[in-house]
Each structure stands twice: as C-alpha cells, then as structure tokens.
Amino acid sequence: MATLTGHLSPHTLGRRLPAAALAWVAAYGALRAYWASGHRPHQMSPIGTDLVVFTGWGSAALCGAAALALAVLAHPRADRLARAPRLALAAAAWTAAACLVASGAMLLLDVVGAVLPGLGLGLYPLGALSRAAAVTAGIMTALSARAYTARTRTGPVCAACTRPATGPGPLARTPAWAYGAAYLAVAGCLIRIAAQAAVGFAESPLAGGASAVLFEAGFVLGGCLLPLALVHSFGRTWPRWVPGLAGRGVPRRLVLWPGAAISGGLVVYFGLMLLQMSWERLHGRNPFPPDGRLDLPEAFFWVAVPAYFAWGAGMAAAARAYARRTRTPCPSCGR
C-alpha cells in the first residue's frame, strides 16, 4: 500500500520487484538464446566470451531458471505456501541470483578499464553491457528472494519495515568481529602488495602513466583507508583535520556504497579465480602457464589471489556491520 508520501512501502515493493525482475531476466534470457543460436558477437572480452561459467545455451538456461523462480515469487499465492516449499523457492531464487552474478564476474575489469582507460586493460563495450545486465539480473533476483523471505517469515514482523518485531536494531557499537574483518581486508591488500614487490613492480600487465598512478592510489585507499573507515569513527564523523567538515556526519553512502561494490567485485571475481586455480592444480596443470606476455611464478598467484579474496571478504563483513551501525531506525518499531 502506498504511503502518504507517495512512495511504495517495503511490503508493496517486495511484491512488485519480482515482476520487474522477471521482465528483465526474460528479456536478457531471450538475448542469450539468440546469441547461443549462432548470432553471438565475437571478442566480447579478453577471453572471447562475455560471461564465465555459464556461457552459450547454459547462460540461456540459467536465465530460464531464474525467470521460473521469479514467476513463482510474483504469484499471489506464493506467500501461502507451506514452510518447506517456501524455503525451497527462496533457495532456488538465491542460487539463480548467485550464478547470474558469478557469470558476470569480469565486470570488475570493465569498471576499472572504463574509469582508468590508460591502464591498457582494454574495453569491450557490448560485452561490458552484457555483463552488467547479468549482474543486474542477479541483484534483482536476490532482492526479490530477500523481500519474499522477509514477507513470509514466521513470527511477528513490523508492518512498516518488514523486520522481525523482536529482531536486532541498529548496532550500538561496532562489534569486535567487524574490526577483525576490516583488518583482515587491510592485511589482504598489504599481502598482495608484498607479493608484487617479491616479483618486482615492473612485472605488471598494467600500462604506466597517469592512469597507473591513479590506480595505485585508489588501490591503497580501497585496501587500507576504506576498510578502516567502515569500523572506525572517522567513517561516520569527519575528523578534526578535515577543513570545513570537521565534526559533521560522513554521508553513509560515501563509505557504504564503495565498500559494498568493491568487496562484492573482489569476492566474486577472485573467488571464481581461486576455484579455477584449484581445479587446474588438482588435475596437474599450471593455472597460469607462461604465455610470453606475463611470465610470473605460479607461487605468486597462490599468494595474490587468496589475498584479494580475503580483502574482499573482510571488507564485505565490515560493510555489513557499517550498514547496521549507521542505518536509520524504523519509526514504527525502532529497529
């Protein structure tokens, strides 16, 4: 039901979101089927294909599975399902969402290459749009599953925010585990830098110039300053040494959005890379054989890739704590 301000309530939004997500996924699935039938453009990424893991007809089938789950979520009777089918439906939607996001893992490289074109990463516009569409489909499916779970959870819930009436409210203080997660992220960044120092900073696939300087500055800020801002007070209140802003509140999205976006990209991209490396090594193959462009020892990747993953996972946990620490309490239930 629409509120007096004209905006949609979480309850109404949770019912309309699956329909919007279904339309998006169905349209993207139709495009995937068209490409899989022999019309896919060539060279949509450094490896040729636009997606990973789910390619060709597999990507079309994934969109079909997500569309089926969303169609059921959007059905008016879905809320009245018994507990077991309800849990199975939510699990199916969450699984499809995770697979869609994972298939667009190379979007991380697209973003970096678009922001800093001088790095030499290369930009494939059509492939980047396709990966963005896949990730968007995954996020919309995940939000639909989350809204469905919130709407159908057992026990009393707040009609305004759909949170459990007896659930936890905003965090009064940053918990110890969040500090640990933030410093894990910092450690991952520093280990990655140390690994590069061990093989030499000249051994890098990135081009030089101003873009490389900006990338390295952003690398350090995103790996050291941002995780700490998620757990320390300077991420909520500007410190005294900031002219004109000292003592004022830091905009929540200025810290939370980059933290969530960067951590999500790192976890998905390097998590998949870590799984692929493990698979190749278990079958007796070098995951990164020398190809004449970047000849680095295999040990480098077994240090750098887990470090990236730890960086992303730690910052994701810290961002979760920051979101709870800084969220506005519901005016109805206080949570």
Short mmCIF file of N, CA, C and O in Angstrom, two decimals, residues 191-252:
data_model
loop_
_atom_site.label_atom_id
_atom_site.label_comp_id
_atom_site.label_asym_id
_atom_site.label_seq_id
_atom_site.Cartn_x
_atom_site.Cartn_y
_atom_site.Cartn_z
N ILE A 191 49.36 -7.91 1.77
CA ILE A 191 49.98 -9.15 1.28
C ILE A 191 50.06 -9.12 -0.24
O ILE A 191 51.05 -9.56 -0.83
N ARG A 192 49.01 -8.60 -0.87
CA ARG A 192 49.04 -8.50 -2.34
C ARG A 192 50.16 -7.57 -2.79
O ARG A 192 50.86 -7.86 -3.77
N ILE A 193 50.36 -6.47 -2.10
CA ILE A 193 51.45 -5.56 -2.45
C ILE A 193 52.80 -6.23 -2.22
O ILE A 193 53.72 -6.10 -3.03
N ALA A 194 52.92 -6.96 -1.12
CA ALA A 194 54.17 -7.66 -0.82
C ALA A 194 54.48 -8.71 -1.89
O ALA A 194 55.65 -8.90 -2.27
N ALA A 195 53.45 -9.40 -2.37
CA ALA A 195 53.67 -10.39 -3.42
C ALA A 195 54.18 -9.73 -4.69
O ALA A 195 55.07 -10.27 -5.37
N GLN A 196 53.64 -8.55 -5.01
CA GLN A 196 54.12 -7.84 -6.19
C GLN A 196 55.56 -7.37 -5.99
O GLN A 196 56.37 -7.41 -6.92
N ALA A 197 55.88 -6.93 -4.78
CA ALA A 197 57.24 -6.50 -4.50
C ALA A 197 58.22 -7.65 -4.64
O ALA A 197 59.36 -7.46 -5.08
N ALA A 198 57.78 -8.86 -4.29
CA ALA A 198 58.67 -10.02 -4.36
C ALA A 198 59.06 -10.36 -5.79
O ALA A 198 60.19 -10.81 -6.05
N VAL A 199 58.15 -10.15 -6.74
CA VAL A 199 58.47 -10.48 -8.14
C VAL A 199 58.92 -9.25 -8.92
O VAL A 199 59.38 -9.37 -10.06
N GLY A 200 58.76 -8.07 -8.32
CA GLY A 200 59.18 -6.84 -8.99
C GLY A 200 57.99 -6.06 -9.52
O GLY A 200 57.11 -6.65 -10.16
N PHE A 201 57.95 -4.79 -9.24
CA PHE A 201 56.83 -3.97 -9.69
C PHE A 201 56.83 -3.75 -11.19
O PHE A 201 55.82 -3.33 -11.76
N ALA A 202 57.94 -4.04 -11.84
CA ALA A 202 57.97 -3.93 -13.30
C ALA A 202 57.18 -5.05 -13.96
O ALA A 202 56.72 -4.92 -15.10
N GLU A 203 57.02 -6.18 -13.24
CA GLU A 203 56.28 -7.32 -13.77
C GLU A 203 54.79 -7.11 -13.53
O GLU A 203 54.20 -7.68 -12.62
N SER A 204 54.19 -6.28 -14.34
CA SER A 204 52.77 -5.99 -14.18
C SER A 204 52.14 -5.86 -15.56
O SER A 204 52.76 -5.32 -16.48
N PRO A 205 50.89 -6.37 -15.73
CA PRO A 205 50.23 -6.25 -17.03
C PRO A 205 49.69 -4.86 -17.29
O PRO A 205 49.22 -4.58 -18.39
N LEU A 206 49.75 -3.97 -16.30
CA LEU A 206 49.17 -2.64 -16.45
C LEU A 206 50.16 -1.69 -17.10
O LEU A 206 51.37 -1.75 -16.86
N ALA A 207 49.63 -0.81 -17.96
CA ALA A 207 50.46 0.20 -18.58
C ALA A 207 50.79 1.29 -17.55
O ALA A 207 50.16 1.40 -16.51
N GLY A 208 51.80 2.09 -17.87
CA GLY A 208 52.20 3.15 -16.95
C GLY A 208 51.41 4.42 -17.19
O GLY A 208 50.33 4.42 -17.77
N GLY A 209 51.96 5.53 -16.73
CA GLY A 209 51.32 6.81 -16.94
C GLY A 209 50.43 7.24 -15.79
O GLY A 209 50.42 6.64 -14.72
N ALA A 210 49.64 8.29 -16.05
CA ALA A 210 48.80 8.86 -15.00
C ALA A 210 47.75 7.88 -14.52
O ALA A 210 47.42 7.84 -13.33
N SER A 211 47.21 7.05 -15.42
CA SER A 211 46.20 6.08 -15.02
C SER A 211 46.75 5.08 -14.02
O SER A 211 46.07 4.68 -13.08
N ALA A 212 47.99 4.66 -14.23
CA ALA A 212 48.60 3.71 -13.31
C ALA A 212 48.80 4.34 -11.93
O ALA A 212 48.60 3.68 -10.90
N VAL A 213 49.20 5.62 -11.90
CA VAL A 213 49.37 6.31 -10.63
C VAL A 213 48.04 6.40 -9.89
O VAL A 213 47.94 6.14 -8.68
N LEU A 214 46.98 6.78 -10.62
CA LEU A 214 45.65 6.86 -10.01
C LEU A 214 45.18 5.50 -9.52
O LEU A 214 44.56 5.39 -8.46
N PHE A 215 45.46 4.47 -10.31
CA PHE A 215 45.06 3.13 -9.91
C PHE A 215 45.76 2.71 -8.63
O PHE A 215 45.14 2.15 -7.72
N GLU A 216 47.06 2.96 -8.56
CA GLU A 216 47.81 2.57 -7.37
C GLU A 216 47.34 3.34 -6.14
O GLU A 216 47.24 2.78 -5.04
N ALA A 217 47.01 4.63 -6.32
CA ALA A 217 46.50 5.41 -5.20
C ALA A 217 45.15 4.86 -4.75
O ALA A 217 44.89 4.70 -3.55
N GLY A 218 44.28 4.58 -5.71
CA GLY A 218 42.98 4.01 -5.37
C GLY A 218 43.11 2.63 -4.76
O GLY A 218 42.32 2.25 -3.88
N PHE A 219 44.10 1.87 -5.20
CA PHE A 219 44.36 0.54 -4.67
C PHE A 219 44.66 0.61 -3.17
O PHE A 219 44.08 -0.13 -2.37
N VAL A 220 45.54 1.52 -2.81
CA VAL A 220 45.92 1.65 -1.40
C VAL A 220 44.76 2.21 -0.57
O VAL A 220 44.49 1.73 0.54
N LEU A 221 44.07 3.21 -1.11
CA LEU A 221 42.94 3.78 -0.37
C LEU A 221 41.83 2.75 -0.19
O LEU A 221 41.24 2.64 0.90
N GLY A 222 41.55 1.99 -1.24
CA GLY A 222 40.49 1.00 -1.16
C GLY A 222 40.86 -0.21 -0.32
O GLY A 222 39.98 -0.91 0.17
N GLY A 223 42.15 -0.43 -0.15
CA GLY A 223 42.59 -1.59 0.62
C GLY A 223 42.97 -1.27 2.05
O GLY A 223 43.02 -2.18 2.88
N CYS A 224 43.23 -0.02 2.34
CA CYS A 224 43.65 0.35 3.70
C CYS A 224 42.70 1.35 4.36
O CYS A 224 42.19 1.10 5.44
N LEU A 225 42.45 2.48 3.69
CA LEU A 225 41.62 3.51 4.31
C LEU A 225 40.14 3.10 4.37
O LEU A 225 39.49 3.26 5.40
N LEU A 226 39.61 2.57 3.26
CA LEU A 226 38.18 2.26 3.22
C LEU A 226 37.77 1.19 4.23
O LEU A 226 36.77 1.37 4.94
N PRO A 227 38.48 0.06 4.35
CA PRO A 227 38.08 -0.91 5.37
C PRO A 227 38.10 -0.34 6.78
O PRO A 227 37.23 -0.65 7.60
N LEU A 228 39.09 0.51 7.07
CA LEU A 228 39.17 1.10 8.41
C LEU A 228 38.06 2.12 8.63
O LEU A 228 37.55 2.25 9.75
N ALA A 229 37.67 2.83 7.56
CA ALA A 229 36.56 3.78 7.70
C ALA A 229 35.25 3.08 8.02
O ALA A 229 34.35 3.66 8.63
N LEU A 230 35.13 1.82 7.63
CA LEU A 230 33.91 1.06 7.90
C LEU A 230 33.74 0.71 9.37
O LEU A 230 32.63 0.39 9.81
N VAL A 231 34.83 0.74 10.13
CA VAL A 231 34.73 0.33 11.54
C VAL A 231 35.16 1.41 12.52
O VAL A 231 34.81 1.32 13.71
N HIS A 232 35.91 2.40 12.07
CA HIS A 232 36.36 3.45 12.97
C HIS A 232 35.48 4.69 12.85
O HIS A 232 34.75 4.86 11.87
N SER A 233 35.58 5.56 13.82
CA SER A 233 34.68 6.71 13.91
C SER A 233 34.85 7.68 12.75
O SER A 233 33.91 8.40 12.39
N PHE A 234 36.04 7.75 12.12
CA PHE A 234 36.23 8.71 11.04
C PHE A 234 35.43 8.31 9.79
O PHE A 234 35.32 9.10 8.85
N GLY A 235 34.84 7.12 9.78
CA GLY A 235 33.95 6.74 8.70
C GLY A 235 32.51 7.19 8.94
O GLY A 235 31.67 7.05 8.06
N ARG A 236 32.25 7.73 10.14
CA ARG A 236 30.91 8.23 10.47
C ARG A 236 30.90 9.73 10.75
O ARG A 236 29.90 10.40 10.53
N THR A 237 32.03 10.24 11.27
CA THR A 237 32.15 11.68 11.57
C THR A 237 33.47 12.18 11.02
O THR A 237 34.53 11.58 11.28
N TRP A 238 33.41 13.27 10.27
CA TRP A 238 34.65 13.81 9.72
C TRP A 238 35.60 14.19 10.85
O TRP A 238 35.20 14.86 11.80
N PRO A 239 36.88 13.78 10.76
CA PRO A 239 37.84 14.13 11.82
C PRO A 239 38.17 15.61 11.84
O PRO A 239 37.85 16.36 10.91
N ARG A 240 38.84 16.04 12.90
CA ARG A 240 39.11 17.46 13.12
C ARG A 240 40.00 18.08 12.06
O ARG A 240 39.93 19.29 11.82
N TRP A 241 40.85 17.27 11.42
CA TRP A 241 41.80 17.85 10.47
C TRP A 241 41.20 18.06 9.07
O TRP A 241 41.91 18.48 8.15
N VAL A 242 39.92 17.76 8.87
CA VAL A 242 39.29 17.98 7.56
C VAL A 242 38.69 19.39 7.55
O VAL A 242 37.70 19.64 8.25
N PRO A 243 39.23 20.31 6.77
CA PRO A 243 38.74 21.71 6.78
C PRO A 243 37.29 21.80 6.35
O PRO A 243 36.89 21.21 5.34
N GLY A 244 36.51 22.55 7.09
CA GLY A 244 35.13 22.82 6.73
C GLY A 244 34.14 21.72 7.02
O GLY A 244 32.93 21.94 6.97
N LEU A 245 34.63 20.52 7.30
CA LEU A 245 33.73 19.39 7.54
C LEU A 245 33.90 18.77 8.91
O LEU A 245 33.13 17.88 9.29
N ALA A 246 34.90 19.23 9.65
CA ALA A 246 35.22 18.63 10.95
C ALA A 246 33.99 18.56 11.86
O ALA A 246 33.29 19.56 12.04
N GLY A 247 33.73 17.38 12.39
CA GLY A 247 32.61 17.20 13.30
C GLY A 247 31.29 16.87 12.65
O GLY A 247 30.36 16.45 13.32
N ARG A 248 31.19 17.05 11.35
CA ARG A 248 29.95 16.74 10.66
C ARG A 248 29.88 15.25 10.34
O ARG A 248 30.89 14.56 10.27
N GLY A 249 28.67 14.77 10.11
CA GLY A 249 28.50 13.37 9.78
C GLY A 249 28.95 13.07 8.36
O GLY A 249 28.72 13.85 7.43
N VAL A 250 29.62 11.93 8.18
CA VAL A 250 30.02 11.48 6.85
C VAL A 250 28.80 10.88 6.16
O VAL A 250 28.10 10.05 6.76
N PRO A 251 28.48 11.28 4.94
CA PRO A 251 27.35 10.67 4.24
C PRO A 251 27.49 9.15 4.19
O PRO A 251 28.53 8.63 3.80
N ARG A 252 26.46 8.45 4.60
CA ARG A 252 26.51 6.99 4.70
C ARG A 252 26.91 6.33 3.38
O ARG A 252 27.74 5.42 3.34
#
